[in-house]
CSV table of C-alpha atoms in Angstrom, one decimal:
chain,number,residue,atom,x,y,z
R,1,UNK,CA,-22.7,10.1,9.4
R,2,UNK,CA,-21.6,6.8,11.1
R,3,UNK,CA,-19.8,4.6,9.0
R,4,UNK,CA,-19.0,0.6,9.5
R,5,UNK,CA,-16.6,-1.5,7.4
R,6,UNK,CA,-17.7,-3.4,5.0
R,7,UNK,CA,-14.7,-6.0,4.8
R,8,UNK,CA,-10.8,-5.7,5.8
R,9,UNK,CA,-7.9,-6.5,3.9
R,10,UNK,CA,-5.4,-9.2,3.7
R,11,UNK,CA,-2.2,-8.6,3.1
R,12,UNK,CA,1.7,-10.0,3.6
R,13,UNK,CA,2.7,-6.7,5.0
R,14,UNK,CA,1.6,-6.9,8.6
R,15,UNK,CA,3.5,-3.4,10.1
R,16,UNK,CA,3.2,0.1,8.8
R,17,UNK,CA,6.9,-0.1,7.8
R,18,UNK,CA,7.1,-1.2,4.4
R,19,UNK,CA,4.1,-0.2,3.2
R,20,UNK,CA,4.1,1.0,-0.6
R,21,UNK,CA,3.7,5.0,-0.6
R,22,UNK,CA,1.3,4.7,-3.1
R,23,UNK,CA,-1.2,2.4,-4.5
R,24,UNK,CA,0.1,1.2,-8.0
R,25,UNK,CA,4.0,1.3,-7.2
R,26,UNK,CA,4.1,-2.7,-6.5
R,27,UNK,CA,2.1,-4.5,-9.5
R,28,UNK,CA,2.7,-7.4,-8.4
R,29,UNK,CA,1.7,-7.3,-4.3
R,30,UNK,CA,-1.7,-9.7,-3.8
R,31,UNK,CA,-3.9,-8.9,-1.5
R,32,UNK,CA,-7.5,-9.6,-0.8
R,33,UNK,CA,-10.8,-8.4,0.3
R,34,UNK,CA,-12.9,-10.1,3.2
R,35,UNK,CA,-16.1,-8.9,3.7
R,36,UNK,CA,-17.9,-8.2,6.9
R,37,UNK,CA,-20.9,-11.5,7.2
R,38,UNK,CA,-24.0,-8.6,6.3
R,39,UNK,CA,-22.3,-8.3,2.6
R,40,UNK,CA,-20.9,-12.3,1.6
R,41,UNK,CA,-23.2,-12.2,-0.9
R,42,UNK,CA,-22.7,-12.6,-4.7
R,43,UNK,CA,-24.9,-9.9,-5.8
R,44,UNK,CA,-22.8,-7.2,-4.1
R,45,UNK,CA,-20.7,-7.9,-7.0
R,46,UNK,CA,-22.6,-8.8,-9.5
R,47,UNK,CA,-20.7,-7.4,-12.6
R,48,UNK,CA,-17.7,-5.9,-10.7
R,49,UNK,CA,-15.8,-8.6,-13.2
R,50,UNK,CA,-15.9,-7.0,-15.7
R,51,UNK,CA,-13.8,-4.0,-14.3
R,52,UNK,CA,-10.0,-3.9,-14.4
R,53,UNK,CA,-9.4,-1.5,-11.1
R,54,UNK,CA,-11.3,-1.1,-8.6
R,55,UNK,CA,-11.1,1.9,-6.1
R,56,UNK,CA,-11.3,1.2,-2.1
R,57,UNK,CA,-11.9,3.8,0.4
R,58,UNK,CA,-10.6,2.5,3.4
R,59,UNK,CA,-9.3,3.6,7.3
R,60,UNK,CA,-5.4,4.5,8.1
R,61,UNK,CA,-6.6,2.3,11.5
R,62,UNK,CA,-2.7,2.5,12.7
R,63,UNK,CA,-3.4,6.0,13.1
R,64,UNK,CA,-6.3,6.4,15.0
R,65,UNK,CA,-4.1,7.8,18.3
R,66,UNK,CA,-1.9,9.5,16.3
R,67,UNK,CA,-1.5,13.1,16.6
R,68,UNK,CA,-3.0,15.6,13.8
R,69,UNK,CA,-1.4,18.7,12.4
R,70,UNK,CA,-3.1,20.7,9.1
R,71,UNK,CA,0.8,20.7,7.6
R,72,UNK,CA,3.1,17.5,7.1
R,73,UNK,CA,6.5,16.4,5.5
R,74,UNK,CA,5.9,14.2,2.6
R,75,UNK,CA,8.5,11.7,2.0
R,76,UNK,CA,8.4,12.8,-2.1
R,77,UNK,CA,10.2,16.0,-0.2
R,78,UNK,CA,12.7,13.9,1.9
R,79,UNK,CA,11.3,14.6,5.2
R,80,UNK,CA,12.4,17.9,5.2
R,81,UNK,CA,9.8,20.3,3.7
R,82,UNK,CA,6.3,20.5,5.0
R,83,UNK,CA,3.2,21.1,3.0
R,84,UNK,CA,-0.3,21.6,4.0
R,85,UNK,CA,-2.2,17.9,4.9
R,86,UNK,CA,-5.2,18.6,2.0
R,87,UNK,CA,-1.6,18.9,-0.4
R,88,UNK,CA,-0.5,15.6,0.0
R,89,UNK,CA,-1.6,12.1,0.3
R,90,UNK,CA,-0.2,11.6,4.1
R,91,UNK,CA,-1.9,9.2,6.5
R,92,UNK,CA,-2.5,11.5,9.1
R,93,UNK,CA,-5.5,12.9,8.4
R,94,UNK,CA,-8.2,14.8,10.3
R,95,UNK,CA,-11.0,11.7,9.7
R,96,UNK,CA,-7.9,9.1,8.5
R,97,UNK,CA,-9.7,7.9,5.4
R,98,UNK,CA,-7.1,6.4,2.3
R,99,UNK,CA,-8.3,6.3,-1.1
R,100,UNK,CA,-6.3,3.7,-3.5
R,101,UNK,CA,-7.0,2.8,-7.2
R,102,UNK,CA,-5.8,-1.5,-6.9
R,103,UNK,CA,-5.7,-3.7,-10.4
R,104,UNK,CA,-8.6,-6.7,-9.8
R,105,UNK,CA,-7.3,-10.0,-10.3
R,106,UNK,CA,-9.8,-12.2,-9.7
R,107,UNK,CA,-13.0,-13.1,-7.3
R,108,UNK,CA,-13.1,-16.7,-5.8
R,109,UNK,CA,-15.9,-18.2,-3.8
R,110,UNK,CA,-14.3,-18.6,-0.8
R,111,UNK,CA,-15.6,-22.0,2.2
R,112,UNK,CA,-16.9,-19.9,5.2
R,113,UNK,CA,-15.9,-16.4,3.5
R,114,UNK,CA,-18.4,-16.0,0.6
R,115,UNK,CA,-17.1,-13.8,-2.4
R,116,UNK,CA,-13.3,-12.6,-1.5
R,117,UNK,CA,-11.8,-10.0,-4.2
R,118,UNK,CA,-8.2,-10.5,-4.9
R,119,UNK,CA,-6.5,-7.4,-6.0
R,120,UNK,CA,-2.7,-6.5,-6.8
R,121,UNK,CA,-1.2,-3.1,-6.1
R,122,UNK,CA,-2.3,-2.2,-3.0
R,123,UNK,CA,-1.1,0.1,-0.6
R,124,UNK,CA,-2.9,-1.3,2.4
R,125,UNK,CA,-1.9,-3.0,5.4
R,126,UNK,CA,-3.2,-6.3,6.8
R,127,UNK,CA,-6.1,-6.0,8.7
R,128,UNK,CA,-7.5,-2.6,7.0
R,129,UNK,CA,-10.8,-1.5,7.5
R,130,UNK,CA,-12.3,-0.9,4.1
R,131,UNK,CA,-15.6,1.0,3.9
R,132,UNK,CA,-16.3,1.3,0.2
R,133,UNK,CA,-15.7,-0.1,-3.2
R,134,UNK,CA,-16.3,1.7,-6.4
R,135,UNK,CA,-15.7,0.7,-10.0
R,136,UNK,CA,-12.1,3.0,-11.7
R,137,UNK,CA,-13.6,3.9,-14.9
R,138,UNK,CA,-11.1,5.5,-17.5
R,139,UNK,CA,-13.2,8.4,-19.3
R,140,UNK,CA,-13.8,10.0,-15.9
R,141,UNK,CA,-11.1,9.0,-13.8
R,142,UNK,CA,-8.1,8.6,-16.1
R,143,UNK,CA,-6.7,12.7,-16.3
R,144,UNK,CA,-2.7,11.9,-17.8
R,145,UNK,CA,-2.3,15.4,-19.0
R,146,UNK,CA,-2.7,16.5,-15.2
R,147,UNK,CA,-0.6,18.7,-13.3
R,148,UNK,CA,0.9,16.7,-10.2
R,149,UNK,CA,2.3,19.8,-7.8
R,150,UNK,CA,5.4,19.0,-6.0
R,151,UNK,CA,5.1,15.6,-7.2
R,152,UNK,CA,6.2,16.9,-10.6
R,153,UNK,CA,8.7,18.5,-9.8
R,154,UNK,CA,10.7,16.0,-7.2
R,155,UNK,CA,12.8,12.7,-8.3
R,156,UNK,CA,12.7,9.5,-6.9
R,157,UNK,CA,15.5,7.3,-7.1
R,158,UNK,CA,15.3,3.6,-6.7
R,159,UNK,CA,17.5,1.2,-4.9
R,160,UNK,CA,19.2,-2.0,-6.4
R,161,UNK,CA,18.3,-4.5,-4.1
R,162,UNK,CA,20.7,-7.7,-3.3
R,163,UNK,CA,18.8,-10.4,-1.6
R,164,UNK,CA,20.9,-14.1,-0.8
R,165,UNK,CA,19.8,-17.1,-2.5
R,166,UNK,CA,19.8,-18.3,1.0
R,167,UNK,CA,16.9,-15.9,1.6
R,168,UNK,CA,15.2,-15.6,-2.0
R,169,UNK,CA,15.0,-19.1,-2.1
R,170,UNK,CA,12.4,-19.4,0.8
R,171,UNK,CA,9.9,-17.6,-1.1
R,172,UNK,CA,7.6,-18.6,-4.1
R,173,UNK,CA,8.7,-16.3,-7.2
R,174,UNK,CA,5.2,-13.9,-6.7
R,175,UNK,CA,6.5,-13.1,-3.5
R,176,UNK,CA,9.9,-11.9,-4.2
R,177,UNK,CA,8.8,-10.4,-6.8
R,178,UNK,CA,6.8,-8.4,-4.8
R,179,UNK,CA,9.6,-8.2,-1.8
R,180,UNK,CA,11.8,-7.2,-4.3
R,181,UNK,CA,9.7,-4.1,-5.5
R,182,UNK,CA,9.2,-3.2,-2.5
R,183,UNK,CA,12.6,-2.6,-1.4
R,184,UNK,CA,13.6,-1.2,-4.1
R,185,UNK,CA,11.2,1.8,-3.2
R,186,UNK,CA,13.1,2.4,-0.2
R,187,UNK,CA,10.6,1.8,3.2
R,188,UNK,CA,13.0,3.7,5.2
R,189,UNK,CA,12.2,7.5,5.9
R,190,UNK,CA,13.8,9.3,4.0
R,191,UNK,CA,15.8,11.6,6.7
R,192,UNK,CA,17.4,8.2,7.4
R,193,UNK,CA,21.1,7.7,6.0
R,194,UNK,CA,23.1,5.8,8.5
R,195,UNK,CA,24.9,2.7,6.2
R,196,UNK,CA,25.8,0.8,9.3
R,197,UNK,CA,22.0,1.2,10.8
R,198,UNK,CA,19.9,-2.9,10.0
R,199,UNK,CA,16.4,-1.9,9.6
R,200,UNK,CA,13.5,-4.7,10.0
R,201,UNK,CA,10.0,-5.7,8.2
R,202,UNK,CA,7.4,-8.6,8.1
R,203,UNK,CA,6.4,-10.0,5.1
R,204,UNK,CA,4.8,-12.7,4.3
R,205,UNK,CA,5.2,-14.2,8.0
R,206,UNK,CA,9.0,-13.6,7.9
R,207,UNK,CA,11.4,-10.9,9.3
R,208,UNK,CA,12.9,-9.2,6.9
R,209,UNK,CA,16.3,-7.6,8.2
R,210,UNK,CA,18.4,-5.0,5.8
R,211,UNK,CA,20.6,-2.4,5.8
R,212,UNK,CA,21.2,1.0,2.6
R,213,UNK,CA,24.2,1.3,1.6
R,214,UNK,CA,24.4,3.9,-0.9
R,215,UNK,CA,22.0,3.1,-3.4
R,216,UNK,CA,22.6,-0.4,-2.8
R,217,UNK,CA,19.8,-2.5,-0.2
R,218,UNK,CA,21.3,-5.5,1.3
R,219,UNK,CA,18.8,-8.2,2.4
R,220,UNK,CA,20.6,-9.7,5.4
R,221,UNK,CA,18.3,-12.6,6.8
R,222,UNK,CA,14.8,-13.4,7.8
């Protein structure tokens, strides 16, 4: 079976570094879905706005040439324990397919682009190909009593984020909320623990530089 993108994702995150490790972790983060020309028709989205959440099927396009393995090291386990690839959400998969649940914010008609879907909480990089969109249906898709394997057995500690006013003032309130939440989730590889190291990540057209000292992440400049 050959599949082709129906759309591409637009996001303030233009590199893999800093992408949330799961959808929904940064609920403030806004992105948009821009359809390919043959799908820019209102009829294709008829009834969509009656749903709160959507499933996106997409491609880990930045990993297309990466070496594949049947075991991976999940960040949730500190990057030092191996699990089977099919027991994880790893981006290094045999077919490079991702699955994300995102909140539908609105659908706007954009000049030259047709209907554009705006969503929140996505874990997709800018330019990501999207292959399908399906509505989230609570009675079938929600399983709050489910066991979640090693995820249930490992704690996750967020960082305290310090952003100086000189940096914060250059962002909108929405951008600042998204950036703060992204950084609190600690975008570093989990085997890194060097307080002197300066990290950088692009966000909303700016380069964010930061250091992590203990449980505090300090933004240096942008």
